[in-house]
Tab-separated table of C-alpha atoms in Angstrom:
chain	number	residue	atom	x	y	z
A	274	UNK	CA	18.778	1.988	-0.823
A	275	UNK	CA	16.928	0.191	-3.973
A	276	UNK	CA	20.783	-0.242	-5.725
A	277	UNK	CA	21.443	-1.780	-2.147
A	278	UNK	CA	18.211	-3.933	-1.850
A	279	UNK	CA	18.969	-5.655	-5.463
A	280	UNK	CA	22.305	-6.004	-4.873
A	281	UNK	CA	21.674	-8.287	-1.505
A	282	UNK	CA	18.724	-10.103	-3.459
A	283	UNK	CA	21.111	-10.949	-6.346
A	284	UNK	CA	23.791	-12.047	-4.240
A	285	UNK	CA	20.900	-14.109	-1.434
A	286	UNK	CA	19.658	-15.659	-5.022
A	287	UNK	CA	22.384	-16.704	-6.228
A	288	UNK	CA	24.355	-18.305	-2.554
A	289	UNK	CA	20.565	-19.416	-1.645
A	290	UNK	CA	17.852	-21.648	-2.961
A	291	UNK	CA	15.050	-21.217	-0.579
A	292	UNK	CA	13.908	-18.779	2.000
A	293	UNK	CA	15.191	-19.172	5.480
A	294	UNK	CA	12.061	-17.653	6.676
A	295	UNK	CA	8.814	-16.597	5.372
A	296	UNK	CA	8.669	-13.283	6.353
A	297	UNK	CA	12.530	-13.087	5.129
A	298	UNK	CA	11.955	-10.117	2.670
A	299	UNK	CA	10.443	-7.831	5.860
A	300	UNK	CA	13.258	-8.712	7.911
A	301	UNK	CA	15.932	-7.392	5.308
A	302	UNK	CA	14.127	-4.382	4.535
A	303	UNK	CA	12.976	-3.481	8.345
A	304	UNK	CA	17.054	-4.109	9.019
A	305	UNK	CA	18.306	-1.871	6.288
A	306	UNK	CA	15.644	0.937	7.056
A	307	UNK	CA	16.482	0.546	10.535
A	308	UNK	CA	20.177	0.704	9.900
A	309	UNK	CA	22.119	2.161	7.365
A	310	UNK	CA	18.933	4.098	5.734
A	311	UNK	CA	16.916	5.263	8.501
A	312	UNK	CA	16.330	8.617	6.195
A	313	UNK	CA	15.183	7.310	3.462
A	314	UNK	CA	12.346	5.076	4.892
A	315	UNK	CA	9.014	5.683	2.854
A	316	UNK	CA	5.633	5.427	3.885
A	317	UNK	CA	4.773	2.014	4.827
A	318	UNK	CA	1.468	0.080	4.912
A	319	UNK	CA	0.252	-2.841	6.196
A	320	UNK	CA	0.247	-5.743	5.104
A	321	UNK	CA	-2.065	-7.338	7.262
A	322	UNK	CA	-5.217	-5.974	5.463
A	323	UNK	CA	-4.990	-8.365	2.387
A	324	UNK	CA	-5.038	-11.272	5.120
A	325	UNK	CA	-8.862	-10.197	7.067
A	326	UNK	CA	-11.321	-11.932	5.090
A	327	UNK	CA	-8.951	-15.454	5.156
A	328	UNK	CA	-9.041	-14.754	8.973
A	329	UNK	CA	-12.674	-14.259	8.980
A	330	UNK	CA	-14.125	-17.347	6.874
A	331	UNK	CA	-11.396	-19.523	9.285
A	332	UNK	CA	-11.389	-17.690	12.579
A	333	UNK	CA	-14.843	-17.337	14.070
A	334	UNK	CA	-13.353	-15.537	16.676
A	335	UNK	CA	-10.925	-13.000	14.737
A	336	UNK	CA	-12.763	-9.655	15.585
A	337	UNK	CA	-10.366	-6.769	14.162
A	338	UNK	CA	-12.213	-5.862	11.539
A	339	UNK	CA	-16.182	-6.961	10.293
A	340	UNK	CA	-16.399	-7.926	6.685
A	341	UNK	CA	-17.945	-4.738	5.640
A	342	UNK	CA	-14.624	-2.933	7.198
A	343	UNK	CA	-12.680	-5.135	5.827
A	344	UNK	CA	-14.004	-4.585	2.241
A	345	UNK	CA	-13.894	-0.548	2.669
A	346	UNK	CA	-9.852	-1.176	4.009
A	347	UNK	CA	-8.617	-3.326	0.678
A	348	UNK	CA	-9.971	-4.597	-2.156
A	349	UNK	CA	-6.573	-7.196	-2.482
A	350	UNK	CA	-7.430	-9.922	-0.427
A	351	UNK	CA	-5.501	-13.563	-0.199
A	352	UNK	CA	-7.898	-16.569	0.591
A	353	UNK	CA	-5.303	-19.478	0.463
A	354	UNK	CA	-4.759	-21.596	3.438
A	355	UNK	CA	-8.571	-22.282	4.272
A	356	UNK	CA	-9.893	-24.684	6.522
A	357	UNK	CA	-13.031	-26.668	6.186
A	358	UNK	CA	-16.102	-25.418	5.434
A	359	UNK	CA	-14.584	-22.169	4.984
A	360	UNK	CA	-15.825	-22.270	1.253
A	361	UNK	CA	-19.553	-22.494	2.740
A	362	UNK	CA	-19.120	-19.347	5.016
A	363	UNK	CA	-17.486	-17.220	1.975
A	364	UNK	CA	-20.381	-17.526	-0.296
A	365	UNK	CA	-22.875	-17.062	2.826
A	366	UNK	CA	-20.632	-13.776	3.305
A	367	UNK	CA	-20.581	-12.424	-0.594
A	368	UNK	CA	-24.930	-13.856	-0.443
A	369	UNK	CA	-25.729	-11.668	2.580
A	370	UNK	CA	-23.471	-8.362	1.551
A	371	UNK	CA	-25.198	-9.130	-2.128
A	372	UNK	CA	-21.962	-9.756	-3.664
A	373	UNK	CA	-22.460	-12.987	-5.909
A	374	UNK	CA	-23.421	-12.716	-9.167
């Protein structure tokens, strides 16, 4: 399945020179696995986690996970795409869990 994989990434790469869709890389992998490969899926994880703390300091409302779960889940965590005065609630988050330094 990996030979497979490059092979279709070489040939995208090379026919292609932008994504069609964000989550493009997912969708080829979820069709192969689903498809030709369905034995030789591995374990998969999510790849929501690394996303919880961006949803928290711009979501007052996101409520899947608190920031202490959220820190015992990952410790990869994307904070692009903020909005405003999500800088202020961060540090007011790593201040009140004591992690600033």
């Amino acid at each position: 399945m990996v030979r497979e994989l490059c092979n279709i990434l070489l040939w995208f790469w090379q026919t292609n020179t932008e994504l069609p869709d964000y989550f493009m890389f997912q969708i080829l992998f979820n069709e192969l696995v689903n498809s030709k490969y369905e034995n030789q899926n591995c374990p998969l994880e999510s790849d929501c986690l690394p996303h919880y703390i961006q949803q928290i300091i711009n979501d007052d409302k996101f409520n899947i996970a608190t920031f202490d779960e959220t820190l015992k889940l990952t410790n990869i965590h994307k904070l692009s795409y903020k909005s405003e005065g999500c800088a202020v609630r961060l540090s007011a988050l790593l201040e009140k869990h004591n992690l600033l330094r």
